[in-house]
XYZ file of C-alpha atoms in Angstrom:
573
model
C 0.000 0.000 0.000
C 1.649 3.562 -0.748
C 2.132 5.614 2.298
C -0.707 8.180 0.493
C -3.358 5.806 0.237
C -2.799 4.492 3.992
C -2.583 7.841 5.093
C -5.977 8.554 3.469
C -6.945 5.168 5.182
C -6.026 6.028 8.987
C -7.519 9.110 9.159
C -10.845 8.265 7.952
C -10.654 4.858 10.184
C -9.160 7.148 12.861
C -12.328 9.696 12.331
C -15.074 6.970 12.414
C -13.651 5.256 15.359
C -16.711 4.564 17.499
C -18.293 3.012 14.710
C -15.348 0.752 13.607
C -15.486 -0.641 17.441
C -19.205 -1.736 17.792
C -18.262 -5.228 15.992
C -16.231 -7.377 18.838
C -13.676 -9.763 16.661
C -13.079 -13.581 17.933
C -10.450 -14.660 19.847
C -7.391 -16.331 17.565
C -6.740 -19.520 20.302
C -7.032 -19.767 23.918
C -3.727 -17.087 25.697
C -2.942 -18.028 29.241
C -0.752 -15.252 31.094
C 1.615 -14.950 33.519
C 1.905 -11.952 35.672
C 5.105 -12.495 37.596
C 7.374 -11.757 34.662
C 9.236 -8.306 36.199
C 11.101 -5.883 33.933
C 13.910 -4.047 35.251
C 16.613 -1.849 33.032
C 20.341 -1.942 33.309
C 21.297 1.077 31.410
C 22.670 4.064 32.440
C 21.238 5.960 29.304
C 17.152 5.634 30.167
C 15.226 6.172 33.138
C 13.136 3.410 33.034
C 10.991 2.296 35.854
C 10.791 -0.928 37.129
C 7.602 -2.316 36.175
C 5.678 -5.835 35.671
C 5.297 -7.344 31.964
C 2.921 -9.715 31.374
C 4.228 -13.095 29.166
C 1.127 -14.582 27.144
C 1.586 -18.481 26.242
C -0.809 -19.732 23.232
C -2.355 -22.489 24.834
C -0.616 -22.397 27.399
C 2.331 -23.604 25.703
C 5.708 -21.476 27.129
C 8.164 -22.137 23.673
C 7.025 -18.809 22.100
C 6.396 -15.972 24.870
C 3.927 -13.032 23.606
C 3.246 -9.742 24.623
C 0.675 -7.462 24.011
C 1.726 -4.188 22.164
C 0.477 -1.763 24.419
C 1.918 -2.941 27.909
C 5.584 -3.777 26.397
C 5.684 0.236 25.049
C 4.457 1.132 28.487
C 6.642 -0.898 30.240
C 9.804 0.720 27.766
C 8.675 3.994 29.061
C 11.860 6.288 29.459
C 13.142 4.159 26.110
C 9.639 5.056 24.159
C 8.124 8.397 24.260
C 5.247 6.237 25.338
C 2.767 9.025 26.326
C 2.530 9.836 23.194
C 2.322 6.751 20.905
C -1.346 6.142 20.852
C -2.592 3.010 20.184
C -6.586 2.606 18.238
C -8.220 -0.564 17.499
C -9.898 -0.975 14.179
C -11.798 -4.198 15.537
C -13.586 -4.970 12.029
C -10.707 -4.024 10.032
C -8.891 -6.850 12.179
C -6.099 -4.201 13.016
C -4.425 -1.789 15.379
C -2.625 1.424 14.800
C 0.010 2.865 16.449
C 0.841 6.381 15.689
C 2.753 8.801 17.020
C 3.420 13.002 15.717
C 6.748 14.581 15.424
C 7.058 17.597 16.516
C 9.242 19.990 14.013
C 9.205 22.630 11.582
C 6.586 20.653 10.238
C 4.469 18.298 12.451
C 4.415 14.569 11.044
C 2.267 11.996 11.817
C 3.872 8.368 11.544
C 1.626 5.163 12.306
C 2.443 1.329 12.447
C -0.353 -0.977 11.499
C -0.499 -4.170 13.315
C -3.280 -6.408 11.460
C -3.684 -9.902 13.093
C -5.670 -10.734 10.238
C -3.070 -10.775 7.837
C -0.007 -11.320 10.511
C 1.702 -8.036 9.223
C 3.298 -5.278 10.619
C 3.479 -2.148 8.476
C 4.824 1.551 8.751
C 4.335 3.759 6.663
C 7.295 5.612 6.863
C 10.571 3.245 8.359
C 11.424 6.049 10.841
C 8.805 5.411 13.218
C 10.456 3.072 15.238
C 13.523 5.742 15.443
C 11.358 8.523 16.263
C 9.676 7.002 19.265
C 12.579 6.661 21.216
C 13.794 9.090 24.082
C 16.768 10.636 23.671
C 20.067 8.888 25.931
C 20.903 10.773 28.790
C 24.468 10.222 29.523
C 25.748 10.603 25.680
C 25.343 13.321 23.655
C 26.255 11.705 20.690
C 24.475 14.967 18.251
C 26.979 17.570 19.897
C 29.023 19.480 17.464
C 27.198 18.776 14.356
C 24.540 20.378 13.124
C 21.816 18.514 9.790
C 21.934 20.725 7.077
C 20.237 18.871 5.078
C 18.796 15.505 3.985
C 17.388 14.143 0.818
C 16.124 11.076 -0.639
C 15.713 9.760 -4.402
C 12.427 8.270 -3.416
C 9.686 9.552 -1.000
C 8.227 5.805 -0.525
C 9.572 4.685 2.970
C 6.487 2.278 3.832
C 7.820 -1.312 5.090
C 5.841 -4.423 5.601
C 7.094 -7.295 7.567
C 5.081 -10.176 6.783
C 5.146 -12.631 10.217
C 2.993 -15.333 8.215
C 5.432 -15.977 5.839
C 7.776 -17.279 8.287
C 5.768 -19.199 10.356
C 4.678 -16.589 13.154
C 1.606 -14.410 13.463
C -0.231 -11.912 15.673
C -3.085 -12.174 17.904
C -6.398 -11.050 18.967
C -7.242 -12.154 22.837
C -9.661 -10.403 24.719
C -8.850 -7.029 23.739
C -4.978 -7.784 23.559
C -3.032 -7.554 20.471
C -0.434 -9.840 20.694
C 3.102 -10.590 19.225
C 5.959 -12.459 19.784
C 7.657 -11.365 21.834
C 11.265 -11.308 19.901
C 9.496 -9.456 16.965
C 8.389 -6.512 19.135
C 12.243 -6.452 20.876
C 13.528 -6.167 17.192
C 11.504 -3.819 15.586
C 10.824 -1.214 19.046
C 14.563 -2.375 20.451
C 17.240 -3.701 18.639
C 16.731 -1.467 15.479
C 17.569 1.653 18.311
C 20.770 0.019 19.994
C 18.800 -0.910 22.565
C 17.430 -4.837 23.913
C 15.470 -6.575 26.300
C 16.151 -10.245 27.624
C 13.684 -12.511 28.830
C 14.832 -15.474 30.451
C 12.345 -17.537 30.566
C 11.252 -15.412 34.176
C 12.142 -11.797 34.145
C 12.499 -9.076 31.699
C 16.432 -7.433 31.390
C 16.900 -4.332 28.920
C 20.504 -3.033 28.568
C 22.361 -0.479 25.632
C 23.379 -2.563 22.786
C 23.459 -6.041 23.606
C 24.553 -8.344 26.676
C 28.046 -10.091 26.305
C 30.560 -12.083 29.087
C 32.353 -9.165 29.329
C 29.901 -6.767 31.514
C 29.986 -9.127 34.610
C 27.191 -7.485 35.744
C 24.671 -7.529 33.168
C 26.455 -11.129 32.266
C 25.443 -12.329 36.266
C 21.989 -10.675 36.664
C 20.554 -12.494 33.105
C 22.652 -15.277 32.594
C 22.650 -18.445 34.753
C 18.804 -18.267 36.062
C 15.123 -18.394 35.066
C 13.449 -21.050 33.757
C 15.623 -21.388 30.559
C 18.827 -22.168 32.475
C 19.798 -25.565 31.975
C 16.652 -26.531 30.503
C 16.182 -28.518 27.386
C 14.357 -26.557 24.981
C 11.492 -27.893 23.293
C 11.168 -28.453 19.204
C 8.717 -25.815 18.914
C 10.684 -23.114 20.872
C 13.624 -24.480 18.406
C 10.866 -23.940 14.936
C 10.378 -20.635 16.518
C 14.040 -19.828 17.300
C 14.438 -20.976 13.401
C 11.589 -19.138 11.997
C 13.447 -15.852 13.228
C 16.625 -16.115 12.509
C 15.277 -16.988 9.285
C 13.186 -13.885 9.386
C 15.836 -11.552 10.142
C 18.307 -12.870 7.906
C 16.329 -12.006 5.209
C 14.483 -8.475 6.373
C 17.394 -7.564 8.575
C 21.250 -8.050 7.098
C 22.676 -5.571 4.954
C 24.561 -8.005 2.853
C 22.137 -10.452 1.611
C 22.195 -9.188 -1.557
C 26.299 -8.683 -1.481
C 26.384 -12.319 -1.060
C 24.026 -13.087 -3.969
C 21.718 -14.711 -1.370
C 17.771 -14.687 -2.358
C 16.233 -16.416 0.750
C 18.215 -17.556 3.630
C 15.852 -20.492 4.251
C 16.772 -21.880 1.103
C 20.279 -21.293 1.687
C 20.111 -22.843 5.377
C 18.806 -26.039 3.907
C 21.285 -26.349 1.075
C 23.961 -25.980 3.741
C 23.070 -27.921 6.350
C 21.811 -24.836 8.963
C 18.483 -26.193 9.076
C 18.640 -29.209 10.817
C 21.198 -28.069 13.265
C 19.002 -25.014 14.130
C 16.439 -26.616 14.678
C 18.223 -29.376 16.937
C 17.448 -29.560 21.065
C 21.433 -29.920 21.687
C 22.543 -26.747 22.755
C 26.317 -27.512 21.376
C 24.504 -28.530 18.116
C 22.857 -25.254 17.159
C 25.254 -23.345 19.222
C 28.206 -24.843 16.925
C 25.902 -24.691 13.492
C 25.476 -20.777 14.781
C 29.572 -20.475 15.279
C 29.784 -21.922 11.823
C 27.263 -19.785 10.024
C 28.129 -16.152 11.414
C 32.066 -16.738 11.426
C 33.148 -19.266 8.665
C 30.375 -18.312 6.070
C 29.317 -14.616 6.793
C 32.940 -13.957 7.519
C 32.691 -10.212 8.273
C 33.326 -8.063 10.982
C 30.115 -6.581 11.851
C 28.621 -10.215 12.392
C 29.546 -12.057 15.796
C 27.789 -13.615 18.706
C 28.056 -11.946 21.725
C 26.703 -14.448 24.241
C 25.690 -17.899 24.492
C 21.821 -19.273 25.004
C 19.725 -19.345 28.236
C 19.241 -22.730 28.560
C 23.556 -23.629 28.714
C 25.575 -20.239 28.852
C 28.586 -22.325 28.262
C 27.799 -24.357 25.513
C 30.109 -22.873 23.026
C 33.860 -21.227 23.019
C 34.415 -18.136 25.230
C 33.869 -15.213 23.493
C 35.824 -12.771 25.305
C 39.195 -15.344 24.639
C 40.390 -13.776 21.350
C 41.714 -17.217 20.276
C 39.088 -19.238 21.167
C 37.064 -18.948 17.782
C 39.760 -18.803 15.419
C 38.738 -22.967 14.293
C 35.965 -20.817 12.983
C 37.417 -17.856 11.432
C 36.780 -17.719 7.451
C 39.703 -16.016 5.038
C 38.817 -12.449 5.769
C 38.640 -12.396 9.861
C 42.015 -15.304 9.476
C 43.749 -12.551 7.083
C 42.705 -9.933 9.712
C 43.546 -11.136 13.255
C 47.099 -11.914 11.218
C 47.590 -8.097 10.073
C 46.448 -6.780 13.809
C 48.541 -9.349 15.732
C 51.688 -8.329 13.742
C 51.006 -4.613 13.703
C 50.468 -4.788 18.117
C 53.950 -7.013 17.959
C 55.709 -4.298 16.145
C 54.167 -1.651 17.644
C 55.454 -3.077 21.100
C 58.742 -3.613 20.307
C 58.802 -0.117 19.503
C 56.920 2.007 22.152
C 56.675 -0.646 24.720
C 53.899 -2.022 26.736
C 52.115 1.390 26.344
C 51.736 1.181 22.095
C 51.710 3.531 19.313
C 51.286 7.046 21.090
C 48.059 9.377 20.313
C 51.150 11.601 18.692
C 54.526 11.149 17.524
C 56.670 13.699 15.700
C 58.488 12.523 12.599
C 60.821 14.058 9.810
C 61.114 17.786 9.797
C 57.255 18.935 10.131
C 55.288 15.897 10.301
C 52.861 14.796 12.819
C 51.436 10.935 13.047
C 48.226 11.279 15.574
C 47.062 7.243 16.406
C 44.003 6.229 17.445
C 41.652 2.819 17.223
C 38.188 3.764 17.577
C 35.786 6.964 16.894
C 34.225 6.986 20.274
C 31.765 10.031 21.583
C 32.409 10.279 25.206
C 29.668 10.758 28.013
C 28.684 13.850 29.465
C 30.882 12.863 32.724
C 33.873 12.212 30.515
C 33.723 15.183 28.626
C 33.588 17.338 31.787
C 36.786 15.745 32.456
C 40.322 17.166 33.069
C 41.110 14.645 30.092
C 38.415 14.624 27.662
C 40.651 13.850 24.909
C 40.895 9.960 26.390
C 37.060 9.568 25.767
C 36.063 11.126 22.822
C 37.278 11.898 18.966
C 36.373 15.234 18.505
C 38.228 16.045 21.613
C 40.760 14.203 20.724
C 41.560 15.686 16.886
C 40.969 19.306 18.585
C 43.763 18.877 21.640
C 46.031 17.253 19.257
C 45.645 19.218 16.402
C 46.597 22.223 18.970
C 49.419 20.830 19.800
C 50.917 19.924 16.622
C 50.058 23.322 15.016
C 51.613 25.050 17.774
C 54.622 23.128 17.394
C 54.984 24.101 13.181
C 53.579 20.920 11.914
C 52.255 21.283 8.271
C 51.788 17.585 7.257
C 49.768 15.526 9.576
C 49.412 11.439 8.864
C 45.901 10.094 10.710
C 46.634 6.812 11.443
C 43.590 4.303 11.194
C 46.109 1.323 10.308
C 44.735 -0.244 13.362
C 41.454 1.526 13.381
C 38.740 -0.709 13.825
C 35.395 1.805 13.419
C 33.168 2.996 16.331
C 30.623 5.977 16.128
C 29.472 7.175 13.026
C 28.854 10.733 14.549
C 32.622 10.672 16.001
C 33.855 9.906 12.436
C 31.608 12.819 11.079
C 33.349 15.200 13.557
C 36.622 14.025 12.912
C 36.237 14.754 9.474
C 35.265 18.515 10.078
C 38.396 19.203 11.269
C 39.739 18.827 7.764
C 37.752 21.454 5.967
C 35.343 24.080 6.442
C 32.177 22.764 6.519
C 30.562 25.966 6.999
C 31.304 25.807 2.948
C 31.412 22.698 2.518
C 29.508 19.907 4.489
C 29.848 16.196 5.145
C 28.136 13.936 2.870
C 27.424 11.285 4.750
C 25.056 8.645 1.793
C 23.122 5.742 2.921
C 21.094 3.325 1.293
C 18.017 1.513 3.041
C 18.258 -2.064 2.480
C 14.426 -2.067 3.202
C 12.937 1.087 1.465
C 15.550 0.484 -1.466
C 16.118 4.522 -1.079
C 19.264 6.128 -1.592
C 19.515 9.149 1.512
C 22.413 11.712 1.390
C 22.736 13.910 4.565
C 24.622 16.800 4.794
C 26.438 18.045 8.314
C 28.096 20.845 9.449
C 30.919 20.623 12.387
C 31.427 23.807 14.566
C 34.862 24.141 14.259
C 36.184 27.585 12.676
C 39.903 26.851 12.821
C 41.712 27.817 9.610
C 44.546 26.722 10.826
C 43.263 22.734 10.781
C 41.984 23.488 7.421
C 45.565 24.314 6.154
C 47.460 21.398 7.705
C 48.216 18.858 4.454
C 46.992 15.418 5.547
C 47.658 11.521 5.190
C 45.438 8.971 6.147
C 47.487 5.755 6.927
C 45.001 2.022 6.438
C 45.511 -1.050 6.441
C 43.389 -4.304 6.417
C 42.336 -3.696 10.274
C 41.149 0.029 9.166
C 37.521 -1.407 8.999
C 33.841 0.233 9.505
C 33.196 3.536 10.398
C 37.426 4.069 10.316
C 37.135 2.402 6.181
C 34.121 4.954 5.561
C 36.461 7.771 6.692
C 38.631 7.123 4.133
C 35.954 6.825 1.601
C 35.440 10.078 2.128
C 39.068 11.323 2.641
C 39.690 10.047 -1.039
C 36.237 11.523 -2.033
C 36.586 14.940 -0.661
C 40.215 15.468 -2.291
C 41.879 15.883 1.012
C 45.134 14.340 0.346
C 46.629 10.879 0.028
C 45.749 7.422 1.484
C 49.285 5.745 2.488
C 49.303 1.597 3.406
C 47.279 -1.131 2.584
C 43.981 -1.565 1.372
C 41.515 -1.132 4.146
C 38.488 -3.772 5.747
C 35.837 -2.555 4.121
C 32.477 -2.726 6.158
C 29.917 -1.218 4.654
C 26.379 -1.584 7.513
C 25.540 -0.013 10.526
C 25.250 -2.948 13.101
C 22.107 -4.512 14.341
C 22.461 -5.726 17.429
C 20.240 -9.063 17.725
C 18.590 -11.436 20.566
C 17.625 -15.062 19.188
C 14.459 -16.272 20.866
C 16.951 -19.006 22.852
C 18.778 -15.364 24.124
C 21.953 -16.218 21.548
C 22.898 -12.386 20.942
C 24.031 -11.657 17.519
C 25.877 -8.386 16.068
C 25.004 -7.895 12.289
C 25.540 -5.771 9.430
C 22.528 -4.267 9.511
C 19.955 -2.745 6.355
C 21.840 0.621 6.716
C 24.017 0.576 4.340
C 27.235 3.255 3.934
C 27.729 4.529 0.595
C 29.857 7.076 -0.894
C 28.284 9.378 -3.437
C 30.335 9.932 -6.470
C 27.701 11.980 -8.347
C 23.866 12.130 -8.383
C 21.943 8.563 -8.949
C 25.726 6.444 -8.974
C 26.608 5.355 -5.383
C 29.739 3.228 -4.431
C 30.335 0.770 -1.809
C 32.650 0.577 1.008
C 32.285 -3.378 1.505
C 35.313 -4.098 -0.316
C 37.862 -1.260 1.394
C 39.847 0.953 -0.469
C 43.161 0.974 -2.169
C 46.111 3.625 -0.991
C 47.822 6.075 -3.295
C 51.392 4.827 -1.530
C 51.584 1.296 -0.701
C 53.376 0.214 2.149
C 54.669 -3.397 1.423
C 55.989 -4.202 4.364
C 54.297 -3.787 7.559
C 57.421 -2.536 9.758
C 57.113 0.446 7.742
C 53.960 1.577 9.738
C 56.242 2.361 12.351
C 59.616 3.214 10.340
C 59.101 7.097 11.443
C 62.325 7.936 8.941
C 60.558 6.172 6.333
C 57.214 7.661 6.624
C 58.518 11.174 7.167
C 60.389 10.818 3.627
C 57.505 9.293 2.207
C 55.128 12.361 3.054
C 57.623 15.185 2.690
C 58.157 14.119 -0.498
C 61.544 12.210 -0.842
C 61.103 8.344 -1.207
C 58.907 6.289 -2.772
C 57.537 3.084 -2.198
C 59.222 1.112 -4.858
């Protein structure tokens, strides 16, 4: 349906509400419902109250928990703008809407259609579920930027997720509308960095995803409820399959990189299928280490943490070596590159590694860092806010180097492995005015099939950054938001890439809870793109190539060598 016509629809189903509600549909199957189920939040960016959730079982069976719509937005109060997402029944229509105004230069209305009928969801523009959400309170991860602008080759942003088509569907009970409960965490959660856990008990929502490495978050989930060290049934395992299924193919950024028409098709082919589906914890837990690491082989895809029912049942995550059995060609060639870079690198500078700066040659500055991080509020109040956060960081730096006489400065992402988008933006206003000329940041929807350039502006009025000549130094490890960087370093004219050929990684991660609480990072449908002129996009996936090659990797830190190199006498040859 095109977001016009259902436009036209909602309001006049939205104006003749009272009528719409005299006919009373029929329950879809007999819901019982627990009411012990608490929810409690472990992040530091929402205020979210502690609250009750109520788990709905279809006849009384426990392998696929539901909730209805409108208690799990109330409950994500704090996460949601919930007082203002108002939810109407359109009982003879067979559907709820959800919909929910912007306020801004223009008001906008967006709605989501949940029709238990057809076992859809729909929007009719894909920002809703980003425009619902509260803003986080301990990162300001907007500061020092400022939208210009943003455009679209295509106003049609309306998604549908069809639930039926994978097995799964929405109900009608008594007034509730009811989903699965690992849809409504993906589409209201995971697509905004945030996720909820339910353990078979109790409700957990933390930033991003859980992982062994946050003890606490790891310790209050993990290791209880009725899940732990249970033996999952078959249909909690269909169900488990059915989604993973479902978000393979709605969901991951590179389906269509990989040539891949239906990942149901291509789990059967390959053997996914019946180990996903199996009981044995170390059988799907292995078949999942197989998929996401040998065949997906990319960066922005790992598992986090292990299943409810046996939190041990597969390698440590957190053991860098403990996977490698599983590693495919790219992550193998990868882990190689960064191991010998940190061995050089120490034998160098020590115990400590590459510095933040190092002066080389005659006027040459190297500044070293391995992730675009925005710092917290706290941080950045800091005597040191240079530690946390890449805007301070470039800024204090840049200072120093410029008061020192520096003219050429080298930005070393050789070991760079990506972080904030909004950090990388920043960074890169530092290296022109973008008073005259923004940041083009270009993305294409994976979903809407639209092609979105945005346009920012960085408050920083510093000539004297703008005259510095610069280097950006990559190498296989320079990877994600560090790789799209230098897409746009090359792009923008600003100098010359020295190294290797960078990572690549091209999609804004998803952050993913199976049904059996596996957590999966993926490339997600946002997908980085660097325009080269209107209607012809390219993509980062594949890295790019440096003007001066570096063949050997001691040269990264051969400070003689790469002072000749940018002040102009050697070559690479």
């Amino acid at each position: 349906m095109k977001k016009s016509n259902l436009l036209i629809l909602t309001t006049l189903l939205i104006s003749s509400l009272t009528a719409c509600n005299i006919y009373t549909p029929k329950d879809e199957g007999n819901f019982t419902v627990d009411s012990n189920s608490s929810f409690k939040n472990l992040s530091d960016e929402y205020t979210i109250k502690n609250s009750t959730l109520n788990t709905y079982y279809l006849e009384g069976d426990k392998s696929v928990p539901y909730v209805d719509v409108r208690e799990f937005i109330t409950a994500l109060n704090g996460f949601l703008d919930s007082d203002n997402i108002n939810g109407s029944l359109f009982n003879f229509m067979s559907f709820m809407v959800l919909s929910y105004t912007y306020k801004g230069v223009q008001n906008y209305r967006y709605n989501c259609i949940f029709d238990w009928d057809e076992d859809t969801i729909r929007v009719d523009d894909d920002g809703f579920f980003s425009v619902i959400t509260k803003s986080t309170s301990a990162t300001s991860y907007n500061s020092h930027q400022t939208l210009s602008s943003a455009s679209a080759d295509s106003k049609d942003s309306h998604v549908a997720y069809n639930l039926k088509d994978y097995g799964m569907q929405i109900s009608y009970y008594q007034k509730h509308i009811l989903v699965p409960f690992s849809v409504m965490n993906l589409l209201f959660c995971s697509t905004n960095m945030y996720n909820v856990y339910f353990n078979g008990s109790d409700y957990y929502g933390v930033m991003y995803y859980m992982n062994d490495t946050n003890s606490d978050e790891y310790k209050t989930i993990m290791g209880k409820g009725d899940y732990y060290q249970a033996t999952p049934t078959a249909k909690a395992r269909e169900f488990n399959y059915n989604f993973i299924s479902f978000v393979m193919n709605n969901f991951y950024g590179l389906k269509d990189f990989y040539n891949v028409i239906d990942y149901r098709k291509y789990f059967e082919v390959n053997g996914y299928k019946e180990q996903f589906l199996s009981t044995d914890t170390s059988v799907f837990t292995k078949g999942y280490l197989n998929f996401f690491y040998t065949d997906l082989d990319e960066l922005h895809t790992a598992i986090t943490n292990y299943n409810f029912y046996d939190p041990n049942s597969g390698y440590k995550l957190s053991d860098n070596g403990s996977l490698d059995s599983y590693y495919g060609d790219f992550r193998t060639k990868y882990k190689k590159q960064s191991v010998e870079l940190a061995t050089l690198a120490k034998e160098k500078y020590g115990e400590d590694g590459v510095p933040a700066i190092r002066y080389i040659g005659k006027e040459t500055a190297v500044l070293h860092f391995d992730e675009f991080s925005v710092g917290t509020n706290e941080q950045i109040k800091s005597d040191t806010p240079w530690k946390y956060d890449t805007y301070e960081f470039m800024k204090h730096y840049l200072d120093e180097a410029v008061n020192k006489g520096v003219n050429n400065v080298i930005i070393d992402l050789s070991t760079n492995g990506g972080g904030s988008e909004a950090a990388m933006i920043r960074a890169l206003g530092f290296l022109r005015d973008t008073r005259e000329n923004p940041i083009e940041v270009s993305i294409h929807n994976y979903q809407t099939n639209q092609n979105i350039d945005y346009k920012y502006k960085v408050d920083i009025n510093e000539k004297r950054y703008f005259n510095l000549n610069y280097s950006v130094m990559t190498s296989v490890c320079t990877y994600s938001a560090a790789n799209y960087f230098t897409g746009s370093f090359i792009n923008m004219g600003l100098g010359n890439v020295i190294g290797q050929q960078s990572g690549g990684g091209m999609c804004a991660i998803l952050p993913v809870v199976l049904p059996d609480g596996t957590s999966v990072v993926m490339s997600g449908p946002s997908q980085l793109k660097i325009k080269i002129s209107d209607g012809f996009y390219k993509d980062v996936q594949a890295g790019f190539k440096p003007d001066k090659i570096l063949n050997q990797n001691n040269y990264f830190y051969d400070d003689v060598y790469l002072a000749n190199l940018v002040e102009g006498t050697s070559t690479t040859d």
